[in-house]
Amino acid sequence: MTRPVPPVSPARVHAELLGGDSASPLDSAVVRRVTEAAPWWPAAAWKLHRDGLRLVAHLAAQGLDQFLDLGSGLPSPGRRQVHGLATAYSTSRHAARTVYVDRDPHAHDYRCMSLVDRTDAVSIRADITDTGALFEHPAIQQLDPQRPFVVLLHDVLHWMPDETAAHLVADLRRRLPRGSFISFTHLLPAPPPYATTPLVGAYREAGMRLWPRDLAALTAWSGTWPAYTNGPHTGAGPRPVCASLLRTPRPGPFSRPTFWSLSRGQASHRTPSTR
């Protein structure tokens, strides 16, 4: 049975912002509208995407090998995919494994087609906010619960209302094994020349809600987990976007990603075990 094609797809809109070519004419009209409202947005969206992939490579090189990409969307343009980076940069004695999760049927279908003949990754269609059902899915049950996970929420949380986003991160913190990481990228509110209010308005006109949040709100999601952030406040460029890593409290130093300068990524929690 052929799936009905939605008139506008957030996944296709985002993919076109990154240079993809799977958008419909209506999707392309939304891209033009948001770009006119915020000309800086395509470059910022690309930075969010690039920084997320860089974090995957960094964490794989630190020995992490189980990646759970929530709200994964369409495969990104080019060959740089989460599973490819996880496998290429892995220093673990275990084979790297990536599980992509998205509720959009078209994003899931495209992802499945891109993973034909791959043994290191799988795509599942599920609601990422229903963590109870999600962690019971057979594909996730096949991951080793005794070893750390890396949960990716790249360009995801700012599409969720406050309560939904906070609850999702809190529930992930509760469920993840020791040594795990949560990696997310997020849009921050900003005045001109990078004003986010027109961008939010343009998306709302297209039926999409976008919630930029300040760093205090994002830091509050970490709970008792140490949090490390790279964004405009740390000299990471003028555009109002940030990348953050949360990790379970555990002994040992935090290995700062190489693309974060020495002035970036300051921990929001300081204890002897996380310095």
Short mmCIF file of C-alpha atoms in Angstrom, two decimals:
data_model
loop_
_atom_site.label_atom_id
_atom_site.label_comp_id
_atom_site.label_asym_id
_atom_site.label_seq_id
_atom_site.Cartn_x
_atom_site.Cartn_y
_atom_site.Cartn_z
CA MET A 1 0.00 0.00 0.00
CA THR A 2 1.33 3.45 -0.93
CA ARG A 3 1.58 5.83 2.01
CA PRO A 4 -0.33 9.11 1.69
CA VAL A 5 2.16 11.93 1.28
CA PRO A 6 1.63 14.79 3.75
CA PRO A 7 1.41 18.23 2.11
CA VAL A 8 4.24 19.60 4.25
CA SER A 9 6.79 17.47 6.05
CA PRO A 10 9.02 18.94 8.78
CA ALA A 11 11.58 16.25 7.98
CA ARG A 12 11.69 17.19 4.29
CA VAL A 13 11.78 20.91 5.11
CA HIS A 14 14.79 20.38 7.36
CA ALA A 15 16.50 18.15 4.81
CA GLU A 16 16.14 20.84 2.14
CA LEU A 17 17.63 23.43 4.51
CA LEU A 18 20.66 21.15 4.67
CA GLY A 19 20.87 20.87 0.90
CA GLY A 20 18.72 17.80 0.28
CA ASP A 21 16.46 17.39 -2.74
CA SER A 22 13.53 15.29 -1.47
CA ALA A 23 11.21 18.24 -0.73
CA SER A 24 7.84 18.79 -2.37
CA PRO A 25 6.91 22.19 -3.85
CA LEU A 26 5.03 22.99 -0.63
CA ASP A 27 8.04 22.03 1.49
CA SER A 28 10.23 24.24 -0.68
CA ALA A 29 7.79 27.13 -0.20
CA VAL A 30 8.18 26.76 3.57
CA VAL A 31 11.96 26.77 3.21
CA ARG A 32 11.79 30.00 1.21
CA ARG A 33 9.47 31.56 3.79
CA VAL A 34 11.63 30.76 6.82
CA THR A 35 14.79 31.77 4.97
CA GLU A 36 13.26 35.14 4.09
CA ALA A 37 12.24 35.60 7.74
CA ALA A 38 15.69 34.60 9.04
CA PRO A 39 18.40 34.60 6.34
CA TRP A 40 20.92 33.26 8.87
CA TRP A 41 18.85 30.14 9.58
CA PRO A 42 20.13 27.75 6.83
CA ALA A 43 23.73 28.29 7.98
CA ALA A 44 22.69 27.85 11.61
CA ALA A 45 20.75 24.67 10.80
CA TRP A 46 23.81 23.33 9.03
CA LYS A 47 25.97 24.15 12.04
CA LEU A 48 23.59 22.25 14.32
CA HIS A 49 23.80 19.28 11.97
CA ARG A 50 27.57 19.41 11.56
CA ASP A 51 28.25 19.78 15.29
CA GLY A 52 25.96 16.84 16.02
CA LEU A 53 27.90 14.61 13.62
CA ARG A 54 31.20 15.80 15.07
CA LEU A 55 30.02 14.79 18.52
CA VAL A 56 29.18 11.31 17.22
CA ALA A 57 32.72 10.92 15.88
CA HIS A 58 34.18 12.25 19.13
CA LEU A 59 32.18 9.90 21.35
CA ALA A 60 32.86 6.88 19.12
CA ALA A 61 36.58 7.67 19.41
CA GLN A 62 36.16 7.65 23.21
CA GLY A 63 34.96 4.04 23.06
CA LEU A 64 31.17 4.53 22.94
CA ASP A 65 29.57 2.08 20.52
CA GLN A 66 25.77 2.09 21.07
CA PHE A 67 24.02 5.05 19.45
CA LEU A 68 20.30 5.79 19.68
CA ASP A 69 19.36 8.58 17.26
CA LEU A 70 15.95 9.92 18.34
CA GLY A 71 14.01 12.04 15.85
CA SER A 72 16.57 11.09 13.23
CA GLY A 73 14.65 12.51 10.25
CA LEU A 74 15.70 11.91 6.67
CA PRO A 75 19.22 10.70 5.87
CA SER A 76 21.43 13.76 5.66
CA PRO A 77 22.78 14.90 2.29
CA GLY A 78 26.16 13.41 1.46
CA ARG A 79 27.74 10.35 3.03
CA ARG A 80 28.20 11.53 6.61
CA GLN A 81 25.66 9.48 8.58
CA VAL A 82 25.60 8.63 12.28
CA HIS A 83 26.12 4.90 11.77
CA GLY A 84 29.00 5.47 9.35
CA LEU A 85 30.80 7.79 11.74
CA ALA A 86 30.12 5.51 14.73
CA THR A 87 31.68 2.59 12.89
CA ALA A 88 34.55 4.52 11.30
CA TYR A 89 35.70 6.22 14.52
CA SER A 90 34.97 3.41 16.97
CA THR A 91 37.75 2.39 19.33
CA SER A 92 35.56 -0.15 21.14
CA ARG A 93 36.21 -3.88 21.08
CA HIS A 94 32.49 -4.23 20.32
CA ALA A 95 31.00 -3.54 16.90
CA ALA A 96 29.30 -0.14 16.79
CA ARG A 97 25.50 -0.23 16.57
CA THR A 98 23.10 2.59 15.67
CA VAL A 99 19.32 2.59 16.06
CA TYR A 100 17.49 5.39 14.23
CA VAL A 101 14.04 6.34 15.52
CA ASP A 102 11.44 8.61 13.92
CA ARG A 103 7.66 8.65 13.86
CA ASP A 104 7.50 10.19 10.37
CA PRO A 105 6.69 7.27 8.01
CA HIS A 106 8.48 8.85 5.05
CA ALA A 107 11.62 9.60 7.06
CA HIS A 108 11.57 5.99 8.26
CA ASP A 109 11.07 4.62 4.74
CA TYR A 110 13.93 6.70 3.32
CA ARG A 111 16.15 5.66 6.19
CA CYS A 112 15.38 1.97 5.67
CA MET A 113 16.27 2.29 1.99
CA SER A 114 19.59 3.90 2.91
CA LEU A 115 20.41 1.03 5.28
CA VAL A 116 19.92 -1.85 2.86
CA ASP A 117 22.72 -4.40 3.38
CA ARG A 118 23.99 -2.57 6.49
CA THR A 119 24.58 -4.69 9.58
CA ASP A 120 25.58 -1.85 11.91
CA ALA A 121 22.32 0.12 11.90
CA VAL A 122 18.54 -0.23 11.84
CA SER A 123 15.64 2.21 11.58
CA ILE A 124 12.43 1.90 13.59
CA ARG A 125 9.25 3.93 13.47
CA ALA A 126 8.16 5.02 16.94
CA ASP A 127 7.15 8.00 19.07
CA ILE A 128 10.32 9.09 20.85
CA THR A 129 8.33 10.72 23.67
CA ASP A 130 6.83 7.34 24.66
CA THR A 131 10.01 6.08 26.26
CA GLY A 132 8.30 3.13 27.94
CA ALA A 133 7.27 1.61 24.61
CA LEU A 134 10.48 2.76 22.95
CA PHE A 135 12.81 0.90 25.29
CA GLU A 136 10.69 -2.23 24.91
CA HIS A 137 11.14 -2.24 21.13
CA PRO A 138 13.02 -5.37 19.96
CA ALA A 139 15.67 -3.31 18.14
CA ILE A 140 16.56 -1.45 21.33
CA GLN A 141 16.23 -4.59 23.45
CA GLN A 142 19.05 -6.02 21.35
CA LEU A 143 21.43 -3.33 22.64
CA ASP A 144 23.48 -4.26 25.70
CA PRO A 145 21.89 -2.60 28.78
CA GLN A 146 25.06 -3.21 30.77
CA ARG A 147 27.11 -0.91 28.53
CA PRO A 148 26.68 2.85 27.93
CA PHE A 149 24.37 4.33 25.33
CA VAL A 150 24.76 7.59 23.45
CA VAL A 151 21.32 9.12 22.91
CA LEU A 152 21.23 11.75 20.17
CA LEU A 153 18.60 14.50 20.24
CA HIS A 154 20.05 16.62 17.46
CA ASP A 155 17.75 19.37 16.20
CA VAL A 156 14.87 17.74 18.09
CA LEU A 157 14.09 19.32 21.46
CA HIS A 158 13.37 22.83 20.17
CA TRP A 159 10.43 21.35 18.25
CA MET A 160 8.83 20.22 21.51
CA PRO A 161 6.86 22.17 24.15
CA ASP A 162 8.69 22.80 27.44
CA GLU A 163 7.00 20.06 29.45
CA THR A 164 7.42 17.42 26.74
CA ALA A 165 11.11 18.18 26.19
CA ALA A 166 11.92 18.30 29.92
CA HIS A 167 10.05 15.04 30.58
CA LEU A 168 11.81 13.26 27.72
CA VAL A 169 15.29 14.21 28.92
CA ALA A 170 14.43 13.37 32.54
CA ASP A 171 13.08 9.95 31.58
CA LEU A 172 16.13 9.20 29.46
CA ARG A 173 18.38 10.08 32.39
CA ARG A 174 16.41 7.63 34.53
CA ARG A 175 16.62 4.77 32.04
CA LEU A 176 20.16 4.98 30.68
CA PRO A 177 22.96 2.81 32.08
CA ARG A 178 26.01 4.20 33.85
CA GLY A 179 28.51 5.91 31.56
CA SER A 180 25.86 7.00 29.05
CA PHE A 181 25.64 10.35 27.27
CA ILE A 182 22.78 12.48 25.99
CA SER A 183 23.84 14.76 23.15
CA PHE A 184 21.55 17.52 21.92
CA THR A 185 21.68 20.60 19.74
CA HIS A 186 19.31 23.50 20.25
CA LEU A 187 18.27 26.93 19.00
CA LEU A 188 18.66 29.83 21.44
CA PRO A 189 16.52 33.00 21.48
CA ALA A 190 18.35 36.03 20.11
CA PRO A 191 17.79 39.64 19.03
CA PRO A 192 18.77 41.09 15.62
CA PRO A 193 20.77 40.44 13.52
CA TYR A 194 19.95 36.82 14.42
CA ALA A 195 16.42 37.45 15.62
CA THR A 196 14.54 34.23 16.27
CA THR A 197 11.05 35.75 16.65
CA PRO A 198 10.47 36.11 12.86
CA LEU A 199 11.70 32.54 12.37
CA VAL A 200 9.27 31.19 14.97
CA GLY A 201 6.47 33.14 13.28
CA ALA A 202 7.29 31.83 9.81
CA TYR A 203 7.24 28.24 11.02
CA ARG A 204 3.99 28.82 12.88
CA GLU A 205 2.36 30.06 9.67
CA ALA A 206 3.37 26.73 8.08
CA GLY A 207 1.82 24.77 10.96
CA MET A 208 5.09 24.03 12.79
CA ARG A 209 5.98 25.12 16.31
CA LEU A 210 9.53 26.04 17.26
CA TRP A 211 10.65 26.79 20.83
CA PRO A 212 14.03 28.54 21.17
CA ARG A 213 15.22 28.33 24.79
CA ASP A 214 17.89 30.11 26.78
CA LEU A 215 20.85 28.33 28.31
CA ALA A 216 19.40 28.40 31.83
CA ALA A 217 16.42 26.33 30.65
CA LEU A 218 18.67 23.88 28.82
CA THR A 219 21.02 23.47 31.78
CA ALA A 220 18.08 22.70 34.06
CA TRP A 221 17.41 19.54 32.02
CA SER A 222 20.68 17.98 33.20
CA GLY A 223 19.45 17.29 36.72
CA THR A 224 22.33 15.66 38.63
CA TRP A 225 24.23 14.84 35.45
CA PRO A 226 27.26 16.98 34.56
CA ALA A 227 26.51 19.15 31.51
CA TYR A 228 28.94 20.58 28.96
CA THR A 229 27.86 23.15 26.40
CA ASN A 230 29.37 24.73 23.31
CA GLY A 231 27.56 27.83 22.07
CA PRO A 232 27.73 31.58 21.49
CA HIS A 233 28.40 32.27 25.18
CA THR A 234 31.62 30.24 24.92
CA GLY A 235 32.96 31.90 21.78
CA ALA A 236 31.58 29.25 19.42
CA GLY A 237 30.36 31.70 16.80
CA PRO A 238 27.67 34.37 16.63
CA ARG A 239 24.69 32.30 15.49
CA PRO A 240 22.26 31.47 18.31
CA VAL A 241 22.73 27.70 18.43
CA CYS A 242 24.42 25.41 20.90
CA ALA A 243 25.52 21.80 21.31
CA SER A 244 25.35 20.15 24.73
CA LEU A 245 26.51 16.89 26.25
CA LEU A 246 25.04 15.40 29.42
CA ARG A 247 26.70 12.38 30.97
CA THR A 248 25.95 10.14 33.90
CA PRO A 249 27.91 11.04 37.03
CA ARG A 250 31.02 8.86 36.96
CA PRO A 251 34.72 9.03 37.83
CA GLY A 252 37.21 10.31 35.32
CA PRO A 253 37.74 13.53 33.38
CA PHE A 254 35.54 14.76 30.59
CA SER A 255 37.27 14.59 27.23
CA ARG A 256 36.39 17.83 25.46
CA PRO A 257 35.66 17.49 21.72
CA THR A 258 38.56 18.73 19.64
CA PHE A 259 36.37 21.28 17.85
CA TRP A 260 35.52 22.92 21.20
CA SER A 261 38.18 25.45 22.11
CA LEU A 262 39.70 25.57 25.60
CA SER A 263 37.28 28.35 26.54
CA ARG A 264 34.26 26.24 25.63
CA GLY A 265 32.36 23.37 27.16
CA GLN A 266 32.49 24.46 30.76
CA ALA A 267 30.80 21.99 33.10
CA SER A 268 27.65 23.23 34.77
CA HIS A 269 28.24 20.83 37.69
CA ARG A 270 31.60 20.68 39.43
CA THR A 271 32.36 17.71 41.62
CA PRO A 272 35.68 15.91 42.21
CA SER A 273 34.58 13.05 39.93
CA THR A 274 33.73 15.19 36.93
CA ARG A 275 36.48 17.75 36.72
#
